[in-house]
Amino acid sequence: MRVHRNRVVAVIALAGIVSLAAVSPAVAAPRPDNVSLKGAGGGTCVEFDDDGVPEWFEDSTPELDRLANDLQDIANDNQDLVAGTAHCSHREAVAIFVTSNAKAISDQIEAVAVAHPESTVYQYIVKHSMTEMLAMMDKMPRQRMEALGIVGMHPDILTGGLTFVVRPGGGVSPGQSKKFSQEFDSVIGGDTPAGVSLEAEPADPAYHRYSDIPAYYMGGALCPTSGSCTSTTGGRCSGGIPLKVNGVFMMLTAGHCTASQYWNAGNTVGTQHTTAYPGNAKLYGDWKLLKGSSYGLRTFSGAATNDSSSLPITGVNWGSRSLGDSLCTSGSTTGQICRYFITAVNHVMPAKDISDGIERKYTTVMRHDNSNGKNSDNAGFRGGDSGGPCYYADGDGGVIVAGIVTATNTTTYYCTQLNGVRAWNSNTQLG
């Protein structure tokens, strides 16, 4: 995946060599030759790989290291005026990134340049200082960041903005940085640069259905114990839909998943908040709510094991879909499966027709067909997928959730719709 950082910064390039003999104590010292203004421009001397990670193509020299240390001392002492410093990618200079009101430290920068006449200093004007960037980070809404698949952030000293770190395989496109700018406009301001960087891809994906971290993605394993958990572990279910109930963020899963607490990779995913099963399944459907961690607005979309692929959840369908419409499911046993076709909606599952003898309301009935849309096969979800999301494409790279996996009878498949959740609490929202 190629994710490029877009940078628009005012540039003051400073180059050359100066002799101390040229400075007269009786007259204001001229700017050293290795600190000469070039005017405004775009970009910096730091280059990036396809994942938005800075690159350096040569080793530094002891002299450049000393120059960088001296410039960084200025940055550390003036964080309200300076964003930071950086070696240029080809080691032709060391850059310092300052705000437009940093004239007060011009003499300090020039003094450092004079002390290193064999090296070059580049000075760039950027949007915000380190102090301002750190303040913006403190105000960022953590829950919303996690929901967008952001797993970290740091000051972008090259632009005076912020860089958001996202998961590999998370579906982030080059245009995502603009979306992040718009998403957090009230915090960082619409004119603050926002970049995107990918975490390094490990040999074994760091995040997948059986090894996830907060904010937990949907379709991941809900394990009934904190011990080892695999696709053959009994009592296992799958994460379903992230919801916000009366201001509290929770995860929806199947009510017939009867454990009161669930884990993933030894960490608590959530404890039971409430359940409609078994007593109220005939009124609200087969679901329960977990709380106690954070839950991302994404669903795993690849294979059941060792696959970190995911899709953003962009909307929710609180009702039903048309007959003949298609759905996909995501679960910890079978992974993502699509080509389910709806044959009935708002179906009531009579107690006598299901093994646990519990009547269920608000179900969508489907058949699965991998070939021509006419036949029914048994290649759909299986045990352990219960609670995972049922969804369809939003037409723009994301998905709209419409329910959770409930039951199967060879070639007939059932998802619990979300009508019942809203009937239980009309203030429930996608979260």
Short mmCIF file of C-alpha atoms in Angstrom, two decimals:
data_model
loop_
_atom_site.label_atom_id
_atom_site.label_comp_id
_atom_site.label_asym_id
_atom_site.label_seq_id
_atom_site.Cartn_x
_atom_site.Cartn_y
_atom_site.Cartn_z
CA MET A 1 0.00 0.00 0.00
CA ARG A 2 1.36 3.40 -0.89
CA VAL A 3 0.67 6.18 1.55
CA HIS A 4 2.35 9.45 0.73
CA ARG A 5 2.69 12.42 3.01
CA ASN A 6 1.56 15.74 1.58
CA ARG A 7 3.61 18.67 2.81
CA VAL A 8 3.14 22.38 2.15
CA VAL A 9 5.62 24.46 4.13
CA ALA A 10 7.34 27.78 3.69
CA VAL A 11 11.04 27.13 3.19
CA ILE A 12 14.01 29.28 4.05
CA ALA A 13 17.11 27.49 2.75
CA LEU A 14 20.40 28.60 4.22
CA ALA A 15 23.70 27.65 2.63
CA GLY A 16 27.35 28.69 2.35
CA ILE A 17 30.41 29.38 4.54
CA VAL A 18 31.33 32.45 6.57
CA SER A 19 34.53 33.70 8.19
CA LEU A 20 34.46 35.30 11.62
CA ALA A 21 36.83 37.95 10.26
CA ALA A 22 34.00 39.28 8.12
CA VAL A 23 31.98 40.30 11.16
CA SER A 24 32.53 43.83 12.47
CA PRO A 25 31.76 44.38 16.18
CA ALA A 26 30.66 47.93 15.43
CA VAL A 27 27.99 46.95 12.89
CA ALA A 28 25.16 44.41 13.03
CA ALA A 29 26.63 41.10 11.93
CA PRO A 30 25.57 39.99 8.46
CA ARG A 31 23.84 36.65 8.19
CA PRO A 32 26.47 33.90 7.81
CA ASP A 33 26.80 32.50 4.31
CA ASN A 34 25.71 29.12 5.57
CA VAL A 35 22.47 30.69 6.85
CA SER A 36 21.21 32.52 3.76
CA LEU A 37 17.51 32.95 2.93
CA LYS A 38 16.14 31.45 -0.28
CA GLY A 39 12.52 32.51 0.10
CA ALA A 40 9.35 30.42 0.18
CA GLY A 41 9.06 27.04 -1.44
CA GLY A 42 7.62 23.57 -0.89
CA GLY A 43 8.85 20.34 0.62
CA THR A 44 11.86 19.73 2.83
CA CYS A 45 15.24 18.07 2.56
CA VAL A 46 13.83 14.98 4.28
CA GLU A 47 12.53 12.24 1.98
CA PHE A 48 10.07 9.43 2.72
CA ASP A 49 9.43 5.85 1.70
CA ASP A 50 6.07 4.64 0.39
CA ASP A 51 4.75 4.11 3.91
CA GLY A 52 5.45 7.69 4.96
CA VAL A 53 8.56 6.85 7.03
CA PRO A 54 11.62 9.19 6.82
CA GLU A 55 14.67 7.83 4.99
CA TRP A 56 18.40 8.59 5.25
CA PHE A 57 20.63 7.36 2.47
CA GLU A 58 24.05 7.99 3.98
CA ASP A 59 25.71 7.85 7.38
CA SER A 60 26.12 11.08 9.27
CA THR A 61 29.51 12.60 10.09
CA PRO A 62 30.79 13.66 13.51
CA GLU A 63 30.65 17.30 12.39
CA LEU A 64 27.00 17.03 11.28
CA ASP A 65 26.14 15.34 14.56
CA ARG A 66 27.70 18.23 16.49
CA LEU A 67 25.77 20.73 14.38
CA ALA A 68 22.53 18.82 14.94
CA ASN A 69 23.13 18.71 18.70
CA ASP A 70 23.72 22.46 18.85
CA LEU A 71 20.58 23.23 16.83
CA GLN A 72 18.53 20.81 18.92
CA ASP A 73 19.69 22.62 22.07
CA ILE A 74 18.07 25.75 20.64
CA ALA A 75 14.93 23.78 19.84
CA ASN A 76 14.75 22.32 23.35
CA ASP A 77 15.15 25.73 24.96
CA ASN A 78 12.58 27.40 22.68
CA GLN A 79 9.79 24.88 22.18
CA ASP A 80 7.27 27.72 21.90
CA LEU A 81 9.06 28.92 18.74
CA VAL A 82 10.62 25.79 17.24
CA ALA A 83 9.12 22.52 16.01
CA GLY A 84 12.40 20.60 15.97
CA THR A 85 15.44 19.66 13.89
CA ALA A 86 16.32 16.93 11.39
CA HIS A 87 19.20 15.63 9.32
CA CYS A 88 18.55 15.94 5.60
CA SER A 89 18.10 12.61 3.84
CA HIS A 90 21.32 12.96 1.85
CA ARG A 91 23.24 14.46 4.80
CA GLU A 92 23.87 17.68 2.88
CA ALA A 93 22.68 19.78 5.81
CA VAL A 94 20.87 19.87 9.14
CA ALA A 95 17.46 21.56 9.17
CA ILE A 96 15.73 23.51 11.90
CA PHE A 97 11.97 24.05 11.69
CA VAL A 98 10.72 27.29 13.22
CA THR A 99 7.48 29.25 13.35
CA SER A 100 7.03 32.58 11.62
CA ASN A 101 7.48 34.48 14.90
CA ALA A 102 10.89 32.94 15.69
CA LYS A 103 12.95 36.04 14.82
CA ALA A 104 13.95 36.28 18.47
CA ILE A 105 16.20 33.26 18.09
CA SER A 106 17.71 34.15 14.71
CA ASP A 107 20.93 35.26 16.39
CA GLN A 108 21.23 31.93 18.17
CA ILE A 109 20.79 29.98 14.94
CA GLU A 110 23.33 32.16 13.16
CA ALA A 111 25.81 31.74 16.02
CA VAL A 112 25.57 27.97 15.67
CA ALA A 113 26.12 28.28 11.91
CA VAL A 114 29.21 30.42 12.51
CA ALA A 115 30.55 27.75 14.87
CA HIS A 116 30.18 25.14 12.12
CA PRO A 117 31.47 26.90 8.98
CA GLU A 118 32.03 23.66 7.05
CA SER A 119 28.39 22.61 7.37
CA THR A 120 25.07 23.94 6.11
CA VAL A 121 21.93 24.88 8.02
CA TYR A 122 18.48 24.83 6.40
CA GLN A 123 15.77 26.81 8.11
CA TYR A 124 12.11 26.07 7.34
CA ILE A 125 9.07 28.00 8.47
CA VAL A 126 6.30 25.66 9.67
CA LYS A 127 2.78 26.06 10.99
CA HIS A 128 3.13 25.24 14.69
CA SER A 129 5.78 24.99 17.39
CA MET A 130 6.45 21.89 19.48
CA THR A 131 4.50 23.41 22.38
CA GLU A 132 1.47 23.98 20.15
CA MET A 133 1.63 20.50 18.62
CA LEU A 134 1.82 18.82 22.03
CA ALA A 135 -1.18 20.84 23.19
CA MET A 136 -3.18 19.67 20.15
CA MET A 137 -2.26 16.06 20.89
CA ASP A 138 -3.50 16.39 24.46
CA LYS A 139 -6.90 17.47 23.15
CA MET A 140 -7.29 14.73 20.54
CA PRO A 141 -10.35 12.49 21.17
CA ARG A 142 -8.77 9.10 21.89
CA GLN A 143 -11.91 7.05 21.36
CA ARG A 144 -12.54 8.58 17.96
CA MET A 145 -8.91 8.08 16.95
CA GLU A 146 -9.13 4.40 17.83
CA ALA A 147 -12.38 4.07 15.91
CA LEU A 148 -10.63 5.41 12.80
CA GLY A 149 -7.85 2.85 13.13
CA ILE A 150 -5.28 5.34 14.43
CA VAL A 151 -2.88 3.54 16.80
CA GLY A 152 -0.54 6.42 17.53
CA MET A 153 0.35 10.01 16.76
CA HIS A 154 3.33 12.31 17.06
CA PRO A 155 4.31 15.89 16.24
CA ASP A 156 5.35 16.32 12.63
CA ILE A 157 8.24 18.69 13.04
CA LEU A 158 8.70 18.95 9.27
CA THR A 159 5.34 20.69 8.82
CA GLY A 160 4.36 21.83 12.28
CA GLY A 161 1.38 19.50 12.14
CA LEU A 162 0.55 16.00 13.35
CA THR A 163 1.31 12.55 11.96
CA PHE A 164 -1.24 9.79 12.59
CA VAL A 165 0.07 6.22 12.71
CA VAL A 166 -2.28 3.56 11.35
CA ARG A 167 -2.26 -0.21 11.20
CA PRO A 168 -0.86 -2.05 8.19
CA GLY A 169 -3.65 -3.46 6.05
CA GLY A 170 -6.12 -0.99 7.50
CA GLY A 171 -7.29 0.34 4.15
CA VAL A 172 -5.80 3.82 4.60
CA SER A 173 -5.35 5.63 1.30
CA PRO A 174 -3.24 8.67 0.42
CA GLY A 175 -6.36 10.80 0.76
CA GLN A 176 -6.94 9.64 4.32
CA SER A 177 -4.73 12.41 5.73
CA LYS A 178 -7.19 14.98 4.38
CA LYS A 179 -10.03 13.10 6.03
CA PHE A 180 -8.14 13.14 9.32
CA SER A 181 -7.66 16.90 8.98
CA GLN A 182 -11.39 17.35 8.46
CA GLU A 183 -12.30 14.88 11.21
CA PHE A 184 -10.24 16.72 13.83
CA ASP A 185 -10.74 20.24 12.49
CA SER A 186 -12.19 21.48 15.79
CA VAL A 187 -9.05 20.37 17.62
CA ILE A 188 -6.19 21.09 15.23
CA GLY A 189 -7.73 23.63 12.85
CA GLY A 190 -8.39 23.09 9.19
CA ASP A 191 -5.07 24.60 8.10
CA THR A 192 -2.92 22.33 10.26
CA PRO A 193 -1.02 19.73 8.21
CA ALA A 194 -2.04 16.14 8.98
CA GLY A 195 0.12 13.31 7.70
CA VAL A 196 -0.30 9.53 7.66
CA SER A 197 2.39 6.98 8.48
CA LEU A 198 2.10 3.20 8.50
CA GLU A 199 3.49 1.08 11.30
CA ALA A 200 6.22 -1.25 10.09
CA GLU A 201 4.72 -4.47 8.76
CA PRO A 202 5.95 -7.36 10.94
CA ALA A 203 6.68 -10.79 9.49
CA ASP A 204 3.66 -12.12 11.36
CA PRO A 205 0.90 -9.51 11.34
CA ALA A 206 0.83 -7.83 14.73
CA TYR A 207 -2.92 -7.50 14.75
CA HIS A 208 -5.31 -10.18 13.65
CA ARG A 209 -8.43 -11.90 14.89
CA TYR A 210 -6.60 -13.84 17.61
CA SER A 211 -4.02 -11.21 18.51
CA ASP A 212 -5.72 -7.84 18.68
CA ILE A 213 -5.33 -4.80 20.92
CA PRO A 214 -7.64 -1.90 21.84
CA ALA A 215 -9.43 -0.45 20.01
CA TYR A 216 -10.67 -3.96 19.21
CA TYR A 217 -11.78 -4.59 15.64
CA MET A 218 -15.01 -6.41 14.86
CA GLY A 219 -14.90 -10.03 13.72
CA GLY A 220 -12.06 -10.78 16.14
CA ALA A 221 -12.05 -13.70 18.55
CA LEU A 222 -13.95 -13.42 21.83
CA CYS A 223 -12.32 -16.10 23.95
CA PRO A 224 -14.05 -17.41 27.11
CA THR A 225 -10.77 -17.63 29.06
CA SER A 226 -7.57 -15.62 29.23
CA GLY A 227 -5.54 -18.67 28.19
CA SER A 228 -4.61 -19.96 24.76
CA CYS A 229 -7.36 -19.49 22.19
CA THR A 230 -7.53 -20.82 18.64
CA SER A 231 -10.14 -21.48 15.98
CA THR A 232 -10.95 -24.78 17.73
CA THR A 233 -11.49 -23.32 21.23
CA GLY A 234 -14.97 -24.10 22.54
CA GLY A 235 -17.22 -21.33 23.83
CA ARG A 236 -15.54 -18.83 21.53
CA CYS A 237 -17.55 -16.12 19.74
CA SER A 238 -16.73 -13.04 17.65
CA GLY A 239 -16.86 -9.30 18.15
CA GLY A 240 -19.84 -7.71 16.43
CA ILE A 241 -20.59 -4.00 16.29
CA PRO A 242 -19.17 -1.02 18.23
CA LEU A 243 -22.02 0.96 19.80
CA LYS A 244 -22.48 3.95 22.04
CA VAL A 245 -25.23 3.53 24.64
CA ASN A 246 -26.09 6.51 26.82
CA GLY A 247 -22.62 7.91 26.21
CA VAL A 248 -20.78 4.64 27.01
CA PHE A 249 -18.85 2.80 24.29
CA MET A 250 -19.67 -0.91 24.08
CA MET A 251 -19.44 -3.92 21.77
CA LEU A 252 -22.45 -5.88 20.53
CA THR A 253 -22.16 -9.64 20.18
CA ALA A 254 -24.49 -12.64 20.26
CA GLY A 255 -26.58 -13.12 23.38
CA HIS A 256 -26.23 -16.90 23.23
CA CYS A 257 -22.48 -16.42 23.79
CA THR A 258 -22.99 -17.11 27.47
CA ALA A 259 -19.66 -16.20 29.11
CA SER A 260 -19.79 -13.06 31.24
CA GLN A 261 -16.29 -11.95 30.21
CA TYR A 262 -14.23 -12.34 27.04
CA TRP A 263 -10.53 -12.08 26.23
CA ASN A 264 -8.29 -11.75 23.19
CA ALA A 265 -4.57 -12.62 23.40
CA GLY A 266 -4.89 -12.68 27.19
CA ASN A 267 -6.38 -9.19 27.47
CA THR A 268 -9.94 -8.38 28.48
CA VAL A 269 -12.11 -7.36 25.53
CA GLY A 270 -15.15 -6.74 27.68
CA THR A 271 -17.47 -7.89 30.44
CA GLN A 272 -21.20 -8.32 30.07
CA HIS A 273 -23.21 -5.12 30.52
CA THR A 274 -26.62 -6.50 29.60
CA THR A 275 -28.14 -9.25 27.47
CA ALA A 276 -31.45 -9.86 25.73
CA TYR A 277 -30.80 -13.62 25.79
CA PRO A 278 -32.50 -15.79 26.82
CA GLY A 279 -35.37 -14.04 28.58
CA ASN A 280 -35.96 -11.14 26.18
CA ALA A 281 -34.74 -12.64 22.90
CA LYS A 282 -38.37 -12.98 21.81
CA LEU A 283 -38.75 -9.20 22.29
CA TYR A 284 -35.41 -7.76 21.19
CA GLY A 285 -33.46 -10.55 19.48
CA ASP A 286 -30.32 -12.55 20.27
CA TRP A 287 -27.67 -10.07 21.43
CA LYS A 288 -25.65 -8.84 24.39
CA LEU A 289 -23.45 -5.84 25.13
CA LEU A 290 -19.87 -5.94 26.43
CA LYS A 291 -18.04 -3.00 27.95
CA GLY A 292 -14.74 -2.24 29.63
CA SER A 293 -12.36 -1.53 26.74
CA SER A 294 -12.31 0.52 23.53
CA TYR A 295 -13.73 -0.69 20.24
CA GLY A 296 -12.74 0.38 16.74
CA LEU A 297 -15.03 1.28 13.86
CA ARG A 298 -13.42 -1.38 11.68
CA THR A 299 -14.02 -5.04 10.93
CA PHE A 300 -11.45 -7.66 10.05
CA SER A 301 -12.01 -8.55 6.40
CA GLY A 302 -9.49 -11.25 5.60
CA ALA A 303 -8.89 -14.87 6.50
CA ALA A 304 -9.64 -16.27 9.94
CA THR A 305 -5.99 -16.48 11.03
CA ASN A 306 -2.87 -14.33 10.62
CA ASP A 307 -4.57 -11.73 8.44
CA SER A 308 -4.69 -8.10 9.54
CA SER A 309 -6.85 -6.86 6.63
CA SER A 310 -9.74 -4.69 7.74
CA LEU A 311 -12.43 -2.35 6.45
CA PRO A 312 -13.85 0.82 8.00
CA ILE A 313 -17.38 0.70 9.40
CA THR A 314 -18.96 3.87 8.06
CA GLY A 315 -22.64 3.43 8.85
CA VAL A 316 -25.35 1.33 10.43
CA ASN A 317 -28.69 -0.02 9.21
CA TRP A 318 -31.18 -0.06 12.11
CA GLY A 319 -33.85 -1.79 10.02
CA SER A 320 -33.76 -4.43 7.30
CA ARG A 321 -32.67 -4.78 3.66
CA SER A 322 -34.49 -5.74 0.48
CA LEU A 323 -35.06 -9.36 -0.42
CA GLY A 324 -32.33 -10.46 -2.79
CA ASP A 325 -29.82 -8.00 -1.35
CA SER A 326 -26.45 -9.43 -0.43
CA LEU A 327 -24.55 -9.43 2.85
CA CYS A 328 -21.11 -10.39 4.11
CA THR A 329 -20.13 -11.75 7.52
CA SER A 330 -16.89 -11.67 9.49
CA GLY A 331 -15.99 -14.13 12.22
CA SER A 332 -13.15 -15.83 14.03
CA THR A 333 -13.85 -19.27 12.54
CA THR A 334 -14.38 -18.62 8.83
CA GLY A 335 -13.04 -15.07 8.37
CA GLN A 336 -14.90 -12.86 5.91
CA ILE A 337 -17.54 -14.54 3.74
CA CYS A 338 -19.72 -12.73 1.20
CA ARG A 339 -22.41 -13.75 -1.30
CA TYR A 340 -25.20 -14.30 1.20
CA PHE A 341 -28.57 -13.46 -0.38
CA ILE A 342 -31.51 -12.32 1.76
CA THR A 343 -34.66 -14.42 1.53
CA ALA A 344 -36.62 -12.99 4.48
CA VAL A 345 -36.39 -10.14 7.00
CA ASN A 346 -37.82 -9.51 10.48
CA HIS A 347 -38.11 -13.26 10.81
CA VAL A 348 -39.09 -14.82 14.15
CA MET A 349 -37.19 -18.02 14.92
CA PRO A 350 -39.68 -20.25 16.80
CA ALA A 351 -38.37 -21.99 19.90
CA LYS A 352 -39.08 -25.42 18.45
CA ASP A 353 -36.95 -24.75 15.38
CA ILE A 354 -33.68 -24.04 17.19
CA SER A 355 -31.58 -26.31 19.37
CA ASP A 356 -31.62 -24.21 22.54
CA GLY A 357 -35.41 -23.79 22.44
CA ILE A 358 -35.26 -19.98 22.67
CA GLU A 359 -37.51 -17.88 20.44
CA ARG A 360 -35.71 -15.04 18.66
CA LYS A 361 -37.11 -11.92 17.04
CA TYR A 362 -35.73 -9.62 14.32
CA THR A 363 -33.67 -12.01 12.20
CA THR A 364 -32.63 -11.81 8.56
CA VAL A 365 -32.77 -15.14 6.74
CA MET A 366 -30.16 -15.81 4.05
CA ARG A 367 -28.81 -18.49 1.78
CA HIS A 368 -25.23 -18.62 0.58
CA ASP A 369 -24.16 -19.17 -3.00
CA ASN A 370 -20.60 -19.00 -4.28
CA SER A 371 -21.51 -19.70 -7.89
CA ASN A 372 -24.44 -18.08 -9.70
CA GLY A 373 -26.78 -16.50 -7.17
CA LYS A 374 -29.37 -19.23 -7.70
CA ASN A 375 -28.15 -22.16 -5.65
CA SER A 376 -27.75 -22.71 -1.91
CA ASP A 377 -24.58 -24.16 -0.40
CA ASN A 378 -23.12 -24.77 3.04
CA ALA A 379 -20.04 -22.56 2.61
CA GLY A 380 -21.22 -19.88 5.03
CA PHE A 381 -20.35 -19.10 8.65
CA ARG A 382 -19.89 -21.71 11.37
CA GLY A 383 -19.76 -22.08 15.15
CA GLY A 384 -17.47 -19.49 16.74
CA ASP A 385 -18.52 -16.87 14.19
CA SER A 386 -21.55 -16.05 16.38
CA GLY A 387 -21.76 -12.37 17.20
CA GLY A 388 -19.61 -11.28 14.27
CA PRO A 389 -20.91 -8.46 12.06
CA CYS A 390 -23.25 -8.86 9.07
CA TYR A 391 -22.63 -6.00 6.64
CA TYR A 392 -22.63 -4.68 3.09
CA ALA A 393 -20.47 -2.29 1.07
CA ASP A 394 -21.06 1.45 1.32
CA GLY A 395 -19.78 2.03 -2.23
CA ASP A 396 -16.78 4.03 -1.03
CA GLY A 397 -14.42 1.47 0.44
CA GLY A 398 -16.23 1.00 3.74
CA VAL A 399 -19.07 -1.13 5.07
CA ILE A 400 -22.47 -0.59 6.67
CA VAL A 401 -23.31 -2.96 9.50
CA ALA A 402 -26.80 -4.47 9.49
CA GLY A 403 -26.69 -7.12 12.20
CA ILE A 404 -24.73 -9.91 13.87
CA VAL A 405 -24.25 -13.62 13.13
CA THR A 406 -26.80 -15.77 14.95
CA ALA A 407 -27.39 -19.31 13.64
CA THR A 408 -27.15 -21.71 10.72
CA ASN A 409 -29.01 -24.81 9.60
CA THR A 410 -26.85 -26.41 6.90
CA THR A 411 -27.74 -24.08 4.00
CA THR A 412 -29.84 -21.47 5.82
CA TYR A 413 -28.15 -18.64 7.69
CA TYR A 414 -29.51 -16.12 10.19
CA CYS A 415 -28.31 -12.67 11.25
CA THR A 416 -29.94 -10.76 14.09
CA GLN A 417 -30.98 -7.31 12.86
CA LEU A 418 -30.46 -4.18 14.92
CA ASN A 419 -34.14 -3.22 15.24
CA GLY A 420 -34.28 -4.87 18.64
CA VAL A 421 -31.33 -2.93 20.02
CA ARG A 422 -33.04 0.33 19.11
CA ALA A 423 -36.35 -0.97 20.49
CA TRP A 424 -34.54 -1.62 23.78
CA ASN A 425 -32.80 1.79 23.83
CA SER A 426 -33.70 4.37 21.20
CA ASN A 427 -30.58 6.42 21.97
CA THR A 428 -28.17 3.69 20.88
CA GLN A 429 -25.72 4.91 18.23
CA LEU A 430 -22.85 3.52 16.20
CA GLY A 431 -19.76 4.11 18.29
#
